[in-house]
XYZ file of C-alpha atoms in Angstrom:
427
model
C 1.384 129.043 120.925
C 1.480 127.358 124.276
C -0.323 127.507 127.585
C -0.213 125.783 130.940
C -2.260 122.662 131.629
C -5.785 123.081 132.874
C -6.066 126.829 131.906
C -9.303 127.595 130.053
C -9.567 130.148 127.244
C -12.778 132.168 127.127
C -12.932 135.688 125.684
C -15.550 138.338 126.213
C -15.381 140.453 123.119
C -17.593 141.916 120.416
C -17.678 140.288 117.006
C -19.789 140.070 113.945
C -19.874 136.400 113.051
C -18.892 135.538 109.535
C -19.283 131.805 109.073
C -16.565 130.965 106.600
C -16.220 127.350 105.461
C -13.761 125.330 107.545
C -12.073 121.979 107.046
C -14.325 119.396 108.697
C -12.678 117.334 111.420
C -15.592 116.175 113.534
C -17.916 113.423 112.375
C -21.136 112.652 114.288
C -20.720 108.975 113.424
C -17.749 108.967 115.803
C -19.397 110.599 118.825
C -23.214 110.701 118.519
C -23.518 107.477 120.501
C -21.854 109.248 123.452
C -24.245 112.195 123.584
C -26.808 110.554 125.817
C -28.416 112.899 128.331
C -28.924 110.122 130.869
C -26.648 109.727 133.877
C -23.554 107.794 132.834
C -21.748 104.893 134.426
C -19.091 107.128 135.992
C -21.730 108.745 138.190
C -23.515 105.463 138.932
C -20.280 103.695 139.848
C -19.164 106.577 142.057
C -22.504 106.526 143.871
C -22.141 102.785 144.423
C -18.607 103.311 145.760
C -19.808 106.061 148.062
C -22.583 103.888 149.457
C -20.301 100.874 149.878
C -17.591 102.784 151.768
C -20.142 104.711 153.821
C -21.519 101.412 155.080
C -18.013 100.116 155.743
C -17.171 103.255 157.671
C -20.245 102.871 159.858
C -19.106 99.363 160.809
C -15.476 100.382 161.394
C -15.063 101.091 165.083
C -11.727 102.843 164.527
C -13.361 105.324 162.148
C -10.269 105.400 159.919
C -10.051 102.317 157.712
C -12.512 103.445 155.048
C -12.007 107.212 155.172
C -9.587 107.458 152.253
C -11.691 105.314 149.951
C -14.859 107.213 150.846
C -13.103 110.540 150.257
C -11.977 109.193 146.884
C -15.562 108.273 146.009
C -16.733 111.791 146.823
C -13.917 113.216 144.693
C -15.008 111.021 141.779
C -18.569 112.263 142.282
C -17.286 115.826 142.075
C -15.454 115.007 138.853
C -18.567 113.346 137.414
C -21.130 115.980 138.407
C -19.314 119.236 139.113
C -21.205 119.453 142.423
C -18.728 121.178 144.712
C -20.428 119.853 147.840
C -18.855 116.473 147.041
C -15.440 118.132 147.144
C -16.207 119.582 150.559
C -17.398 116.186 151.798
C -14.063 114.698 150.716
C -12.226 117.525 152.512
C -13.983 116.692 155.775
C -13.039 113.027 155.467
C -9.381 113.748 154.706
C -9.203 116.036 157.739
C -10.700 113.311 159.905
C -8.140 110.854 158.552
C -5.254 113.201 159.372
C -6.579 113.687 162.895
C -7.160 110.015 163.674
C -4.748 107.941 161.595
C -1.738 106.531 163.392
C 0.112 105.220 160.342
C -1.083 107.045 157.213
C -1.202 110.716 158.112
C 0.906 111.687 155.104
C -1.435 109.816 152.744
C -4.385 111.749 154.117
C -2.293 114.935 153.953
C -1.674 114.447 150.230
C -5.359 113.724 149.697
C -6.314 116.914 151.518
C -3.701 118.925 149.611
C -5.031 117.591 146.311
C -8.513 118.573 147.442
C -7.331 122.083 148.300
C -5.682 122.425 144.893
C -9.043 121.625 143.292
C -10.565 124.359 145.474
C -7.767 126.801 144.481
C -6.656 126.948 148.111
C -3.041 126.682 147.031
C -1.351 128.267 150.047
C -3.082 125.835 152.397
C -2.080 122.911 150.184
C 1.520 124.108 150.292
C 1.522 124.339 154.091
C 0.108 120.829 154.511
C 2.552 119.271 152.059
C 5.624 121.014 153.454
C 4.727 119.957 156.990
C 4.175 116.395 155.816
C 7.441 116.386 153.851
C 9.376 117.511 156.903
C 8.050 114.582 158.910
C 7.638 110.875 158.320
C 6.193 110.590 154.828
C 6.408 109.033 151.400
C 8.994 111.506 150.132
C 8.633 110.793 146.421
C 4.837 111.098 146.383
C 5.032 114.305 148.396
C 7.750 115.752 146.154
C 5.537 115.242 143.113
C 2.641 117.014 144.793
C 4.894 119.805 146.003
C 5.894 120.307 142.371
C 2.205 120.714 141.514
C 1.496 123.273 144.186
C 4.724 125.213 143.617
C 3.794 125.517 139.941
C 0.345 126.814 140.891
C 1.928 129.384 143.204
C 4.542 130.553 140.714
C 7.410 129.210 142.844
C 9.213 127.859 139.816
C 12.669 127.394 141.347
C 11.230 125.196 144.076
C 9.111 123.339 141.521
C 12.238 122.629 139.477
C 14.007 121.366 142.606
C 11.196 118.923 143.363
C 11.080 117.752 139.756
C 14.807 117.041 139.762
C 14.481 115.009 142.968
C 11.776 112.892 141.340
C 13.629 112.274 138.080
C 12.705 108.952 136.478
C 11.995 108.870 132.748
C 10.098 105.595 133.047
C 7.731 106.853 135.757
C 4.304 108.064 134.651
C 3.917 110.634 137.424
C 7.301 112.146 136.657
C 6.665 112.263 132.908
C 3.372 114.158 133.137
C 5.022 116.751 135.354
C 8.021 116.996 133.055
C 5.522 117.696 130.263
C 3.947 120.456 132.345
C 7.362 121.913 133.101
C 8.328 122.033 129.431
C 5.000 123.634 128.574
C 5.701 126.312 131.169
C 9.168 126.814 129.687
C 7.620 127.360 126.259
C 8.740 124.107 124.623
C 5.429 122.641 123.499
C 7.061 120.027 121.268
C 9.014 118.619 124.215
C 5.908 118.768 126.409
C 4.025 116.686 123.852
C 6.868 114.160 123.579
C 6.935 113.581 127.326
C 3.157 113.354 127.531
C 3.224 110.778 124.724
C 5.785 108.801 126.727
C 3.445 108.977 129.710
C 0.622 107.730 127.486
C 2.747 104.755 126.478
C 3.371 103.947 130.139
C -0.353 104.237 130.923
C -1.231 102.008 127.972
C 1.378 99.451 129.027
C -0.114 99.350 132.507
C -3.661 99.235 131.098
C -4.625 101.779 133.738
C -7.886 103.374 132.629
C -7.668 106.428 134.946
C -4.143 107.210 133.739
C -5.075 106.590 130.119
C -8.086 108.891 130.325
C -6.117 111.690 131.949
C -3.334 111.392 129.392
C -5.558 111.123 126.323
C -7.599 114.201 127.228
C -4.550 116.290 128.081
C -2.836 115.187 124.868
C -5.985 116.368 123.115
C -5.419 119.781 124.661
C -1.722 119.882 123.799
C -2.269 118.780 120.218
C -4.846 121.544 119.888
C -2.360 124.141 121.166
C 0.100 122.883 118.544
C -2.490 123.235 115.769
C -2.777 119.467 115.367
C -6.561 119.552 115.421
C -7.115 116.143 113.831
C -4.805 114.514 116.376
C -6.566 116.401 119.148
C -9.939 115.177 117.927
C -8.923 111.519 117.945
C -7.574 111.756 121.493
C -10.965 112.946 122.682
C -12.703 110.187 120.712
C -10.354 107.596 122.288
C -11.288 108.958 125.691
C -15.004 108.641 124.957
C -14.528 105.106 123.665
C -13.167 104.292 127.097
C -15.479 106.507 129.187
C -18.572 107.597 127.222
C -19.614 110.219 129.776
C -16.228 111.962 130.015
C -17.196 115.644 130.214
C -13.661 116.916 129.593
C -13.388 115.054 126.288
C -16.827 116.238 125.179
C -15.914 119.840 125.937
C -12.781 119.347 123.829
C -14.958 118.143 120.934
C -17.274 121.121 121.392
C -14.300 123.479 121.150
C -13.117 121.805 117.943
C -16.594 122.151 116.425
C -16.828 125.801 117.440
C -13.289 127.137 117.041
C -11.996 124.788 114.365
C -15.138 124.475 112.249
C -17.224 127.539 113.233
C -20.113 125.138 113.834
C -21.885 126.468 116.905
C -24.909 124.233 116.341
C -22.849 121.063 116.729
C -20.860 122.547 119.603
C -24.096 123.435 121.412
C -25.479 119.954 120.867
C -22.357 118.447 122.439
C -22.542 120.856 125.362
C -26.195 119.908 125.890
C -25.131 116.320 126.468
C -22.571 117.391 129.079
C -24.656 119.872 131.004
C -27.289 117.377 132.103
C -24.708 115.308 133.991
C -21.852 117.721 134.669
C -23.211 121.059 135.820
C -20.465 123.640 136.187
C -20.753 127.386 135.595
C -18.071 127.765 132.928
C -20.178 126.020 130.276
C -22.356 129.133 130.300
C -19.320 131.202 129.328
C -18.585 129.028 126.313
C -22.232 129.335 125.283
C -21.997 133.105 125.771
C -18.942 133.242 123.550
C -20.630 131.212 120.828
C -23.690 133.460 120.967
C -21.389 136.483 120.622
C -19.808 134.866 117.587
C -23.276 134.408 116.079
C -24.092 138.071 116.659
C -26.695 137.237 119.326
C -25.756 139.899 121.859
C -28.787 139.542 124.143
C -28.357 135.778 124.252
C -24.662 136.150 125.035
C -25.411 138.537 127.885
C -28.057 136.166 129.241
C -25.598 133.256 129.311
C -22.998 135.442 131.035
C -25.549 136.354 133.671
C -26.372 132.657 134.140
C -22.685 132.083 134.807
C -22.626 134.854 137.394
C -25.761 133.512 139.083
C -24.407 129.959 139.159
C -21.128 131.078 140.756
C -22.979 133.202 143.325
C -25.227 130.313 144.317
C -22.657 127.541 144.139
C -20.368 128.143 147.131
C -17.279 127.817 144.916
C -14.877 129.929 146.965
C -12.020 131.139 144.749
C -12.476 128.466 142.073
C -13.962 130.859 139.496
C -12.097 134.045 140.367
C -10.099 134.196 137.145
C -13.301 133.962 135.098
C -14.990 136.582 137.276
C -12.148 139.050 136.734
C -12.672 138.977 132.971
C -16.434 139.350 133.276
C -16.269 142.145 135.843
C -13.544 143.937 133.877
C -16.271 144.986 131.449
C -19.231 145.416 133.802
C -17.717 146.327 137.189
C -14.016 147.246 136.891
C -13.598 148.045 140.586
C -14.844 144.583 141.523
C -12.517 143.056 138.933
C -9.564 144.888 140.468
C -10.494 143.746 143.959
C -10.669 140.082 142.913
C -7.480 140.351 140.828
C -5.560 141.705 143.811
C -6.834 138.805 145.915
C -5.750 136.319 143.242
C -2.229 137.740 143.087
C -2.019 137.421 146.865
C -3.195 133.814 146.584
C -0.805 132.890 143.788
C 1.579 135.335 142.160
C 1.930 133.878 138.658
C 2.030 135.416 135.175
C -1.510 134.107 134.730
C -2.849 136.080 137.689
C -0.726 139.143 136.991
C -2.029 139.561 133.440
C -5.560 139.596 134.861
C -4.462 142.206 137.395
C -3.101 144.278 134.506
C -6.426 143.936 132.680
C -8.315 145.118 135.768
C -5.897 148.003 136.245
C -6.333 149.004 132.608
C -10.128 148.927 132.843
C -9.896 151.174 135.935
C -7.905 153.809 134.029
C -4.605 152.803 135.645
C -2.652 152.551 132.396
C 0.800 153.157 133.894
C 0.251 150.655 136.701
C -0.970 148.096 134.173
C 2.150 148.672 132.073
C 4.396 148.126 135.079
C 2.542 144.913 135.939
C 2.906 143.571 132.403
C 6.596 144.467 132.047
C 7.534 143.156 135.502
C 5.426 140.026 135.843
C 4.138 138.853 132.447
C 6.342 139.527 129.426
C 9.042 136.888 129.081
C 7.410 134.727 131.733
C 4.535 133.110 129.817
C 3.371 132.507 126.261
C -0.240 131.881 127.254
C -2.357 133.671 124.612
C -4.704 135.529 126.965
C -1.687 136.911 128.819
C -0.146 138.119 125.566
C -3.451 139.597 124.427
C -3.868 141.565 127.638
C -0.241 142.666 127.360
C -0.950 143.947 123.841
C -4.019 145.822 125.108
C -1.913 147.493 127.799
C 0.855 148.423 125.363
C -1.695 149.864 122.942
C -3.315 151.934 125.710
C 0.127 153.313 126.583
C 0.926 154.223 122.976
C 3.613 151.547 122.593
C 2.644 150.298 119.138
C 6.132 148.906 118.525
C 5.494 146.418 121.353
C 2.011 145.548 120.143
C 3.062 144.353 116.681
C 5.185 141.309 117.665
C 2.572 140.167 120.177
C -0.148 140.499 117.558
C 1.912 138.455 115.091
C 2.322 135.662 117.654
C -1.362 135.702 118.586
C -2.499 135.491 114.972
C -0.791 132.093 114.836
C -3.047 130.818 117.635
C -6.404 131.073 115.873
C -7.729 127.692 117.008
C -6.556 128.110 120.584
C -8.030 131.588 121.125
C -11.280 131.021 119.228
C -12.964 133.187 116.580
C -14.306 135.905 118.898
C -10.948 136.783 120.394
C -9.219 136.274 117.051
C -11.260 139.101 115.559
C -10.256 141.353 118.443
C -6.610 140.440 117.884
C -6.907 141.383 114.227
C -8.045 144.868 115.244
C -5.198 145.513 117.700
């Protein structure tokens, strides 16, 4: 089974946990030394960079020379801590750079667009990039970013056009996007091959940021392909290079939980992340693990912590897809409202299957069926989309359409996790 880059899988389902023995992949001797709960070097270095460029900016009478570097430091702080206020600080700086720069407006435009993508403000990112592309700009760099935003918006023909313009099989930035394109097209093997080529380029350049990004994403792709051992070692390689890498640790936690049914180890790994990198979605993974263990009250408490964190965190639309799934069970009308907003923001199979879920939970079975048939089936192989499609078909009495989807989903046990897997078995 395949799924797009950066899409999380968290299911909210009922299960009775049955802890069957699993083949052991993780070994604490490999990662225990990285589970420190103290602030890591990534945070400390980013703080030092922020302070350095803040001082430089104060001394720069033009007000422009240090803006990009300072915005980059705030972005790194966001990556290290999950504190969205750092993302907003970077946004302000990129806007100032666009307003005041005489020679690098397109560089600031790409920085702002990247920032908006992180905030899930995809339409605004598209507008900025298209305006920049039409003017004096670094065409290749802008084409690559336009590919990113077109993919997020479901504008796949335009994304393909930008990818073709950027074609260069020795270029790292092209290769990672070619991998994403092949993943979208459903060819996971090709996606992995191109990402491995990108890894080789990153290794040859000895570029730690590129290596880290590639290793962790290869860990994801290997997991989707059922290559759990390979996935594990990519995350370990990442931690060898950056011991406080939250993304790699979360990947290890998923292997412990989904691959080994070891929620104790998974929780211990998550504990080491949460001190430094505080984002709401960790509560959802904890809720899912509690559900797997049959601890319903604990699962509900973690879900509520997620809701509280999102409400307090000023995250904009960044957690809307998660909220739709939570509200689908507790407040279907609210789920439908958010799902309709998401489809307006970006009309992709990934948003449409959530709209279908919300429609189904509101008793709109026929509307949900139309949404699935028109916008989801044949357009994605992402497991949650197929699961929601199967739910809709079942609700409409179309058992002949449920069976092939169920067969496909049963092959994705590691990717979907044990809680959802049990729900799939009962389709």
